[in-house]
Structure formats: structure tokens, C-alpha cells
PDB file of C-alpha atoms and ligand atoms in Angstrom:
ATOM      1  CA  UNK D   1      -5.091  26.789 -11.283  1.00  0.00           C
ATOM      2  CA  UNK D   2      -2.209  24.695 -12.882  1.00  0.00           C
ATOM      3  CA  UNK D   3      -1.165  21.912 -10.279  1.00  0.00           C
ATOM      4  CA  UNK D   4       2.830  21.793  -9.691  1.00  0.00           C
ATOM      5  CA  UNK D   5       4.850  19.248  -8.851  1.00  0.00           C
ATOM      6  CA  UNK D   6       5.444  19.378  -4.964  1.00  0.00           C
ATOM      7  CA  UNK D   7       8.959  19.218  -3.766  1.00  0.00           C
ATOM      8  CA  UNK D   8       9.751  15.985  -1.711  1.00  0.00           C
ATOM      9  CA  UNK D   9      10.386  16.496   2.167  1.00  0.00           C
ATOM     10  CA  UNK D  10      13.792  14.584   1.954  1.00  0.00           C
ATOM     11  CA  UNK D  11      16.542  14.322  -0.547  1.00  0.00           C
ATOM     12  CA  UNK D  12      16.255  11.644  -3.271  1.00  0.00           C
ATOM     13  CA  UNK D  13      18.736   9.488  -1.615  1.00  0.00           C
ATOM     14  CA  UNK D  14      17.878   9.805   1.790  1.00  0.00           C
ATOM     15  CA  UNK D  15      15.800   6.790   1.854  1.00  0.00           C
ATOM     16  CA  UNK D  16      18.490   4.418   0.780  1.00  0.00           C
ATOM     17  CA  UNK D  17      18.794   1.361   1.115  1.00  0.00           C
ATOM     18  CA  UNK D  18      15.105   0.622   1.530  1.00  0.00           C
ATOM     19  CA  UNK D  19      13.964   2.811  -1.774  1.00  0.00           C
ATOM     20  CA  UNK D  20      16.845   3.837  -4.004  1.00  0.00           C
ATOM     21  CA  UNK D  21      17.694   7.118  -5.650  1.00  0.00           C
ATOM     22  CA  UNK D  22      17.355   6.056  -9.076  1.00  0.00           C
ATOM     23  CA  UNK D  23      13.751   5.027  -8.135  1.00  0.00           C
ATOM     24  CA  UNK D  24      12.455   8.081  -6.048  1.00  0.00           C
ATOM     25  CA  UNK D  25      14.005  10.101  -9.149  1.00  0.00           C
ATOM     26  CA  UNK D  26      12.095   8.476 -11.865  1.00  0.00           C
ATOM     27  CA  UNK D  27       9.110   8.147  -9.807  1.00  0.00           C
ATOM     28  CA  UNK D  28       9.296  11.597  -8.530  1.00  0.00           C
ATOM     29  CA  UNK D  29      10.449  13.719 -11.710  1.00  0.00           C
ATOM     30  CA  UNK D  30       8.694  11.236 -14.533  1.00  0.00           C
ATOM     31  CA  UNK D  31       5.830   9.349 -12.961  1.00  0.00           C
ATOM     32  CA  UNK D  32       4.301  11.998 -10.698  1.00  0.00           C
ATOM     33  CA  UNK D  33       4.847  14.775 -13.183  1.00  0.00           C
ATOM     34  CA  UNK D  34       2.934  12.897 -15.725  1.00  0.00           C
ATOM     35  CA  UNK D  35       0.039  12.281 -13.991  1.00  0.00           C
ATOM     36  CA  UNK D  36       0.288  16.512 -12.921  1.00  0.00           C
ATOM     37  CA  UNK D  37       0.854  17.307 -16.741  1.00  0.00           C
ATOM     38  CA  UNK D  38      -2.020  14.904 -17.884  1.00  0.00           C
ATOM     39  CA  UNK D  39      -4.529  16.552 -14.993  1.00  0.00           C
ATOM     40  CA  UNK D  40      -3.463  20.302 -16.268  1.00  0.00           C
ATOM     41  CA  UNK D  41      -4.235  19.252 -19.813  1.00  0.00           C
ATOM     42  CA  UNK D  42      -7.792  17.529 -19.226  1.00  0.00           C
ATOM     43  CA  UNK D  43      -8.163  20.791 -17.008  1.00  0.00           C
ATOM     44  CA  UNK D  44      -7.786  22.944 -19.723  1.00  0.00           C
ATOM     45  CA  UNK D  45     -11.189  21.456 -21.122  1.00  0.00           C
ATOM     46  CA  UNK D  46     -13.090  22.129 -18.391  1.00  0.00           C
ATOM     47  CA  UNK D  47     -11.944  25.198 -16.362  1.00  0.00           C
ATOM     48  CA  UNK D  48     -15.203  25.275 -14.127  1.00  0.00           C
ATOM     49  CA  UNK D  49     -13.010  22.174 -12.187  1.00  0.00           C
ATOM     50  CA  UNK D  50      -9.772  23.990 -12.072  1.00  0.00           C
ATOM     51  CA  UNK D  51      -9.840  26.141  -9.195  1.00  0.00           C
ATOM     52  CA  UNK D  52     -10.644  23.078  -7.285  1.00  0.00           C
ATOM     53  CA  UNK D  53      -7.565  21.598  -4.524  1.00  0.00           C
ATOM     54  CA  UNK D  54      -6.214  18.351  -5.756  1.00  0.00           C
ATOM     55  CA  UNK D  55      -8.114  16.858  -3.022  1.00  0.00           C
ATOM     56  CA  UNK D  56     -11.324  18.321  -3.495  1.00  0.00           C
ATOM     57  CA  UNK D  57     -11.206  17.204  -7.086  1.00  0.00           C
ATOM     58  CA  UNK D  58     -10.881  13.364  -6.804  1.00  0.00           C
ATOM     59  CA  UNK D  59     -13.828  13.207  -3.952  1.00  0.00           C
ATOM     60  CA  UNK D  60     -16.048  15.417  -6.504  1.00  0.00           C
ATOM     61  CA  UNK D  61     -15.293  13.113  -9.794  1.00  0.00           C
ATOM     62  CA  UNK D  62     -18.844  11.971  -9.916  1.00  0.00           C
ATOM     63  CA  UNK D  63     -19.104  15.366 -10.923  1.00  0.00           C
ATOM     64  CA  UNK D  64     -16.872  15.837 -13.568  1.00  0.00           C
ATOM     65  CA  UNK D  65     -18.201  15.159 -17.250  1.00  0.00           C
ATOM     66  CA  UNK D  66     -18.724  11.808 -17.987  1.00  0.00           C
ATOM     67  CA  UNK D  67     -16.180  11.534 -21.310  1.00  0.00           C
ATOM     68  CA  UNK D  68     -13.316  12.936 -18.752  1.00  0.00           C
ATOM     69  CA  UNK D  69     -13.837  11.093 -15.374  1.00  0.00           C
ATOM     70  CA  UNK D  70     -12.292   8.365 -15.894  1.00  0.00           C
ATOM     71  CA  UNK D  71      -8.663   9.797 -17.205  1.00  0.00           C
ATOM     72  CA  UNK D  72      -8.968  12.425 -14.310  1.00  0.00           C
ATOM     73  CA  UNK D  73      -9.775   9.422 -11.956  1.00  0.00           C
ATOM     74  CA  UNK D  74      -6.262   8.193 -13.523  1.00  0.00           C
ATOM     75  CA  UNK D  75      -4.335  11.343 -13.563  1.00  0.00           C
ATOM     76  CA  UNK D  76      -6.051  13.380 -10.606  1.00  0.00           C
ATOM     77  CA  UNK D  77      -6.093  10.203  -8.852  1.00  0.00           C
ATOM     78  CA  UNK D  78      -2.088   9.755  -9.323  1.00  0.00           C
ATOM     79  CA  UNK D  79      -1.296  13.335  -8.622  1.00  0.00           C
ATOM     80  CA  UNK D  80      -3.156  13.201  -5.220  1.00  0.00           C
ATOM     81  CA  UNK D  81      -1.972   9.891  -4.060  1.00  0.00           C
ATOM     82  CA  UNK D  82       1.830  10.099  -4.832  1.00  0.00           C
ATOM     83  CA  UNK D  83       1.613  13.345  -2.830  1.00  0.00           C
ATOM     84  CA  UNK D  84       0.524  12.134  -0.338  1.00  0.00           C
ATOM     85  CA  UNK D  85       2.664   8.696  -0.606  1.00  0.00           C
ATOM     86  CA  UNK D  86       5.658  11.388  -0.347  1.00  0.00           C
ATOM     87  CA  UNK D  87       4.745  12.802   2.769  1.00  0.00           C
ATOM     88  CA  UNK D  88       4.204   9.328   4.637  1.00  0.00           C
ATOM     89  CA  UNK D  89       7.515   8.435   4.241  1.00  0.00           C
ATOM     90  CA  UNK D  90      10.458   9.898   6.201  1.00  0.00           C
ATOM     91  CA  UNK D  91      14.173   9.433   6.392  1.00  0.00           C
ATOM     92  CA  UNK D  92      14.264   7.099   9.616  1.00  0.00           C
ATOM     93  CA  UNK D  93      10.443   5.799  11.208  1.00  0.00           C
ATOM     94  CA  UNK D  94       9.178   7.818  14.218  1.00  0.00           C
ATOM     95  CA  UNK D  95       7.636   5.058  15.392  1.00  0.00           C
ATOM     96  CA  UNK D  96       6.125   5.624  19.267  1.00  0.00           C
ATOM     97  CA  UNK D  97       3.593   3.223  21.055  1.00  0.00           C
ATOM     98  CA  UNK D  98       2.288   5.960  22.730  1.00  0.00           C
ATOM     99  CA  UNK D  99       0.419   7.604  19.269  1.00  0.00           C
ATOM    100  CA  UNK D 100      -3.103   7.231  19.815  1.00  0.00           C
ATOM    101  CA  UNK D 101      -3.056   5.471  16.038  1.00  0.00           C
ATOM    102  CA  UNK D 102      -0.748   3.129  17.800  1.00  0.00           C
ATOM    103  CA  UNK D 103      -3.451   2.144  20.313  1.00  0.00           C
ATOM    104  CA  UNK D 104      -5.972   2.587  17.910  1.00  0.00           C
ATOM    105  CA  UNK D 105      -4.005  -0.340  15.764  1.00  0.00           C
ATOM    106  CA  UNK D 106      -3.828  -2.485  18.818  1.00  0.00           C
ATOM    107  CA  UNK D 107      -7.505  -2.427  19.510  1.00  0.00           C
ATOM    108  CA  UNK D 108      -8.284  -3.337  16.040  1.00  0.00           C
ATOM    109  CA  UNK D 109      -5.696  -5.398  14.859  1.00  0.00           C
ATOM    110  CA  UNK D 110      -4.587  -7.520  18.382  1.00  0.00           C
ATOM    111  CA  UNK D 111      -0.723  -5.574  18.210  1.00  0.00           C
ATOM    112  CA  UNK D 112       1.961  -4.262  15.965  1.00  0.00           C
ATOM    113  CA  UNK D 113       2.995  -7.144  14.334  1.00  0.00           C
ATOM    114  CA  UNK D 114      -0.643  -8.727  13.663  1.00  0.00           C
ATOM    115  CA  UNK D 115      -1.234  -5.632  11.597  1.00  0.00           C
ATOM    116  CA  UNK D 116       2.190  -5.235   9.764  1.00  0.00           C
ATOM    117  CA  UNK D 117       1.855  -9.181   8.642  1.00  0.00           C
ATOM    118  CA  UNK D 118      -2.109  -8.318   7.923  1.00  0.00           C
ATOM    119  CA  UNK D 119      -0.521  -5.255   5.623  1.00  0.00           C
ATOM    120  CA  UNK D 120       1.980  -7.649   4.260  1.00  0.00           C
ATOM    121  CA  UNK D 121      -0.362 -10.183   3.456  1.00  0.00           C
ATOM    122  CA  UNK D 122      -2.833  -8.127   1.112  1.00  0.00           C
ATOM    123  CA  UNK D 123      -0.201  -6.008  -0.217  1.00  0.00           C
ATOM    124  CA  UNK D 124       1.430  -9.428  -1.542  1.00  0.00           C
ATOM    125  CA  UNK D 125      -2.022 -10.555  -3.052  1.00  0.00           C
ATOM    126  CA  UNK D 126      -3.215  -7.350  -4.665  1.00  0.00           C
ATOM    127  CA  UNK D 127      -3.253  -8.748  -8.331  1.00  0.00           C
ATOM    128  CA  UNK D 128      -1.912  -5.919 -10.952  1.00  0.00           C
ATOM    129  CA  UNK D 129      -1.442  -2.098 -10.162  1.00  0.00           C
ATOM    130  CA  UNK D 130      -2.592  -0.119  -7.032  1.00  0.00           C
ATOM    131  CA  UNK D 131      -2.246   0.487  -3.417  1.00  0.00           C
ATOM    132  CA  UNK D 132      -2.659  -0.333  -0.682  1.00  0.00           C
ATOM    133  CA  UNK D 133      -3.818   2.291   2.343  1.00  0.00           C
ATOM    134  CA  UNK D 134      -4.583   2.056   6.027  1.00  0.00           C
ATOM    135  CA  UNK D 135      -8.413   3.767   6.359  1.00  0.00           C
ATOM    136  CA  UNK D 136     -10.587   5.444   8.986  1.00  0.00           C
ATOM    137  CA  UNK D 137     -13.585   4.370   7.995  1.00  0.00           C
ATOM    138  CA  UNK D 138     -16.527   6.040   7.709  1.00  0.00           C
ATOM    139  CA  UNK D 139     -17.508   4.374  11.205  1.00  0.00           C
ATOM    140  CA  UNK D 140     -14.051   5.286  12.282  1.00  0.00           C
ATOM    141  CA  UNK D 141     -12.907   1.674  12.391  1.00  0.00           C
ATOM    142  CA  UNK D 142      -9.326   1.288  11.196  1.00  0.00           C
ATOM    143  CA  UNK D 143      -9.242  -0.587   8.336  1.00  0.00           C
ATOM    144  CA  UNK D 144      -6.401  -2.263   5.324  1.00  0.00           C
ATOM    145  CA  UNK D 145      -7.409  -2.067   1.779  1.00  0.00           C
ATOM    146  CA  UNK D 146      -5.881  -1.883  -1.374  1.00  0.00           C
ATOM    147  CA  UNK D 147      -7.558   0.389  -4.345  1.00  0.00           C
ATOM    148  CA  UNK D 148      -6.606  -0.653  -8.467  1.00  0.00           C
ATOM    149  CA  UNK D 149      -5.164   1.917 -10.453  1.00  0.00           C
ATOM    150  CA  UNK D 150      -5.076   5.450  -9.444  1.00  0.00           C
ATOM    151  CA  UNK D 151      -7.802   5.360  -7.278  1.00  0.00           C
ATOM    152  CA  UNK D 152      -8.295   6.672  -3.490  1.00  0.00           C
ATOM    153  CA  UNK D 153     -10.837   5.780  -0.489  1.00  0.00           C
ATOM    154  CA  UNK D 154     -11.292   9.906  -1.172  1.00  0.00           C
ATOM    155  CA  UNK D 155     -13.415   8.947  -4.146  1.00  0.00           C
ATOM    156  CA  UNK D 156     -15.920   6.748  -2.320  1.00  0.00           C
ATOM    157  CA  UNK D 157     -17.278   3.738  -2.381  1.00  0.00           C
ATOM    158  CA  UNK D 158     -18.680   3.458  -5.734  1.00  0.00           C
ATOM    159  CA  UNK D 159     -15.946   4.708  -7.642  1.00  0.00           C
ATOM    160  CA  UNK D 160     -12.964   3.610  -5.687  1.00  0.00           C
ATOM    161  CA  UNK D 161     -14.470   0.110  -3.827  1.00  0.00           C
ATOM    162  CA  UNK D 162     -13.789   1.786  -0.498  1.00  0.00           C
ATOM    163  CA  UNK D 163     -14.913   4.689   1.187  1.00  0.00           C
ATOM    164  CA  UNK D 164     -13.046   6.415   4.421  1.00  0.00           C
ATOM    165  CA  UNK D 165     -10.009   8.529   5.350  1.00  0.00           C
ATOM    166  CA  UNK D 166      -6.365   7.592   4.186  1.00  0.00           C
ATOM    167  CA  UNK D 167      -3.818   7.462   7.151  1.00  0.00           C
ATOM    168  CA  UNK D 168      -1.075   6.077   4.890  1.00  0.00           C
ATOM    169  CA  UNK D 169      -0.841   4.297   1.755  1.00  0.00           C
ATOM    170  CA  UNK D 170       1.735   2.429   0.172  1.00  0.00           C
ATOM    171  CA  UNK D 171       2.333   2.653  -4.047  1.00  0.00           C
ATOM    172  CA  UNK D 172       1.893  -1.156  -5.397  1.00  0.00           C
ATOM    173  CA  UNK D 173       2.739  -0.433  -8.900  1.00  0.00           C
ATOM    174  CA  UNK D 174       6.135  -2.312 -10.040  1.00  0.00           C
ATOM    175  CA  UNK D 175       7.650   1.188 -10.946  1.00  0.00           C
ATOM    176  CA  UNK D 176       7.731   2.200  -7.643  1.00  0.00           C
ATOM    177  CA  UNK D 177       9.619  -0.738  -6.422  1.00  0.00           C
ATOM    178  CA  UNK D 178      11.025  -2.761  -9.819  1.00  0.00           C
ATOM    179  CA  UNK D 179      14.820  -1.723 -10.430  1.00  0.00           C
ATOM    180  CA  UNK D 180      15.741  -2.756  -6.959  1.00  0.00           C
ATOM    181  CA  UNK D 181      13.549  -5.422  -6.120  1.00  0.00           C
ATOM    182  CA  UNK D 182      11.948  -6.912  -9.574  1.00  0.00           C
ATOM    183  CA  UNK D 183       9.877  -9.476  -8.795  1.00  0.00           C
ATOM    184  CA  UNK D 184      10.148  -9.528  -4.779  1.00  0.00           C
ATOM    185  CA  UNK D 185       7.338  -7.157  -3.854  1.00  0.00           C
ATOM    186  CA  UNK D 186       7.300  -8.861  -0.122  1.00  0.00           C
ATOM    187  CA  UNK D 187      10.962  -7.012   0.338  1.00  0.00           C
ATOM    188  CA  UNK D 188       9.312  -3.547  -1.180  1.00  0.00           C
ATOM    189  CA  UNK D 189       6.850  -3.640   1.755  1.00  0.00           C
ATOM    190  CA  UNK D 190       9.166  -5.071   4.066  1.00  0.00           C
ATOM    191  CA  UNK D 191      11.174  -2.057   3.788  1.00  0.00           C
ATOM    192  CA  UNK D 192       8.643   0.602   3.906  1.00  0.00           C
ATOM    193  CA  UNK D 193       8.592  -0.121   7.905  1.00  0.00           C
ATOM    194  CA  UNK D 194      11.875   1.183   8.106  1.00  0.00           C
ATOM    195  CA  UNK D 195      10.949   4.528   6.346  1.00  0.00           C
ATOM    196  CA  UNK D 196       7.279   4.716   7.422  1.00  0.00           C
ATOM    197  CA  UNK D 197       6.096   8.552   9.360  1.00  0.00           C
ATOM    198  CA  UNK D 198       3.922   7.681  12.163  1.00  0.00           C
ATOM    199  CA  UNK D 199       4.484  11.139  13.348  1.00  0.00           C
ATOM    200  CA  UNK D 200       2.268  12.076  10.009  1.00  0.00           C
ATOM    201  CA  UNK D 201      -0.156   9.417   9.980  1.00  0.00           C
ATOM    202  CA  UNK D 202      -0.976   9.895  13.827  1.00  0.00           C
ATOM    203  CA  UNK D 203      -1.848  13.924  12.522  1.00  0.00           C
ATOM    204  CA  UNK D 204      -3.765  12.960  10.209  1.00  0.00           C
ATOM    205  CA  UNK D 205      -5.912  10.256  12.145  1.00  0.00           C
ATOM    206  CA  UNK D 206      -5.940  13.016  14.944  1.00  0.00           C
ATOM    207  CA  UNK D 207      -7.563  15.421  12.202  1.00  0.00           C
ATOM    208  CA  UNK D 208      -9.874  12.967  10.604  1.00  0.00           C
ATOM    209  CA  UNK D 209     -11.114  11.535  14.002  1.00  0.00           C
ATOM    210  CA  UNK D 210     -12.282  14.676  14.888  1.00  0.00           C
ATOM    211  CA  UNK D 211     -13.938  15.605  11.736  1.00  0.00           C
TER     212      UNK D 211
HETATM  213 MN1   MN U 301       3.758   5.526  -8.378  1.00  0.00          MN
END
């Protein structure tokens, strides 16, 4: 199986002003096809792994070969997250207080706004490249953590710091944020509450909760 770029669920500038077109272009066409391009090629070497679903390759890396694991962690790792980073976001937020994620938030994180600030917060500190994702964790507690690099909750604990189910994740690397807001990550995330899918991440805490 060769992986494909997936189309985006909007148009590339239909989440102006709070990402702009030049970004989601570059980001979309260059950055994400890279990391699907890289993935196919390290593929090639060991076809026993390429039937496997995008997702059920970066939670069986432990798996892979030793001299390719970690530039599949890289590539696999950017493939799966940036797909799914695509279909968190939406043109305008859905955002309803009546999504059980909602209440969910409130019983762990006191309301709304404790949790966006507590988002804020270790988004702003993550030190280099990576992102940051909201987890059910394996004790389905909600949870914020940021992963370095490419990697996902998905891969587990010992390979990614974290182990659990994503709900939504935000991109922390500068090139998904840089030509419009350089050095000001704080605005990056600011804006991602305006263009956030609850609708999706209350689906997907719905499926993983009952998992
Ligand atoms: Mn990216």
C-alpha cells in the first residue's frame, strides 16, 4: 500500500485570518507530502509493514527494524499526525457545552477557560518542535501534553513520553505558524480556538471512551 496525501475538509483559505492560505498550502502540499513520500520510500524496504493503516503503523513501531524506526517514527509519525491535525480544524468552531468532552473538560480542568489558559500555557513552553494534544488516558482521565518531533501518544509511553488516545492536537513546529506570526506562538494558539472542531473531538472521545 502506497499512502496518499488526503484531501483537506475545507478550502486552503477558508481558515483565514487565524491560519493563512499561503501556510495551509505549504504545509499541506510540501510538509505533509514529504513526510507521505519519505514513509512510501522506507516502505519500499520493508513491505511486510506496508499493508499496515497509517495508524496501525506508528502504535506497532517497536516492531519495525531497528535501523528504520526511528525515520518512520519521523515520517510515519508526521503523516499520521498532520492528518489528523487537518481534520480537527474546521472553518468556524462548533463549540457546544452540552458535548460530553465539554463536561468531561469541566470535571477535570475546573471550566473552559482553566483548560484553554492550561493549553496555552504548555503550548508556549514546549522548547523546540512538536505538539501539543489533548489525551484520554489510558485511565480515561483527560489529560494536556505535548510530544517532540513527530511523535504521537499512539506510540506509547516509551517511545513517545505519553501513552493514551488523541482527542485533538495542535502542530507546534514554526512552519505551521511562522509567515504570519514569526516569533508570537501565543497568537498561533490563540487562534486555533476560533477554528477548533469540537464536533470531531467529542466523536472521537465518544469512540475511545467506549473502547
Ligand atoms: Mn506540520
Amino acid at each position: 500500500m502506497k499512502y496518499i496525501l488526503p484531501e483537506l475538509p475545507y478550502d486552503y483559505d477558508e481558515l483565514e485570518p487565524y491560519i493563512d492560505t499561503n501556510t495551509m498550502k505549504i504545509h499541506h502540499q510540501k510538509h505533509h507530502q514529504t513526510y507521505i513520500n519519505n514513509t512510501n520510500e522506507i516502505l519500499k524496504k520493508i513491505p511486510q509493514f506496508s499493508h499496515l493503516s497509517i495508524k496501525d503503523l506508528i502504535k506497532n513501531l517497536e516492531n519495525i527494524p531497528e535501523k528504520y524506526q526511528v525515520s518512520l517514527k519521523n515520517n510515519a509519525g508526521g503523516h499520521f499526525n498532520h492528518s489528523f491535525f487537518w481534520r480537527s480544524l474546521k472553518k468556524k468552531t462548533n463549540y457546544n457545552s452540552n458535548f460530553k468532552l465539554v463536561k468531561k473538560i469541566h470535571y477535570f480542568f475546573k471550566d473552559i477557560n482553566n483548560f484553554k489558559q492550561t493549553f496555552e500555557k504548555k503550548a508556549t513552553s514546549l522548547f523546540g518542535s512538536g505538539w501539543i494534544w489533548l489525551i484520554l488516558d489510558d485511565n480515561k482521565k483527560l489529560i494536556i501534553s505535548c510530544t517532540s518531533n513527530q511523535d504521537n501518544p499512539l506510540m506509547g509511553k516509551k517511545i513517545s513520553g505519553i501513552s493514551g488516545y488523541p482527542i485533538f492536537g495542535l502542530d507546534l513546529w514554526e512552519h505551521a505558524y511562522y509567515l504570519k506570526y514569526q516569533n508570537r506562538r501565543i497568537e498561533y494558539v490563540n487562534a486555533f480556538w476560533n477554528i477548533l472542531n469540537w464536533e470531531k473531538a467529542e466523536i472521537r472521545f465518544k469512540n475511545h471512551l467506549s473502547s
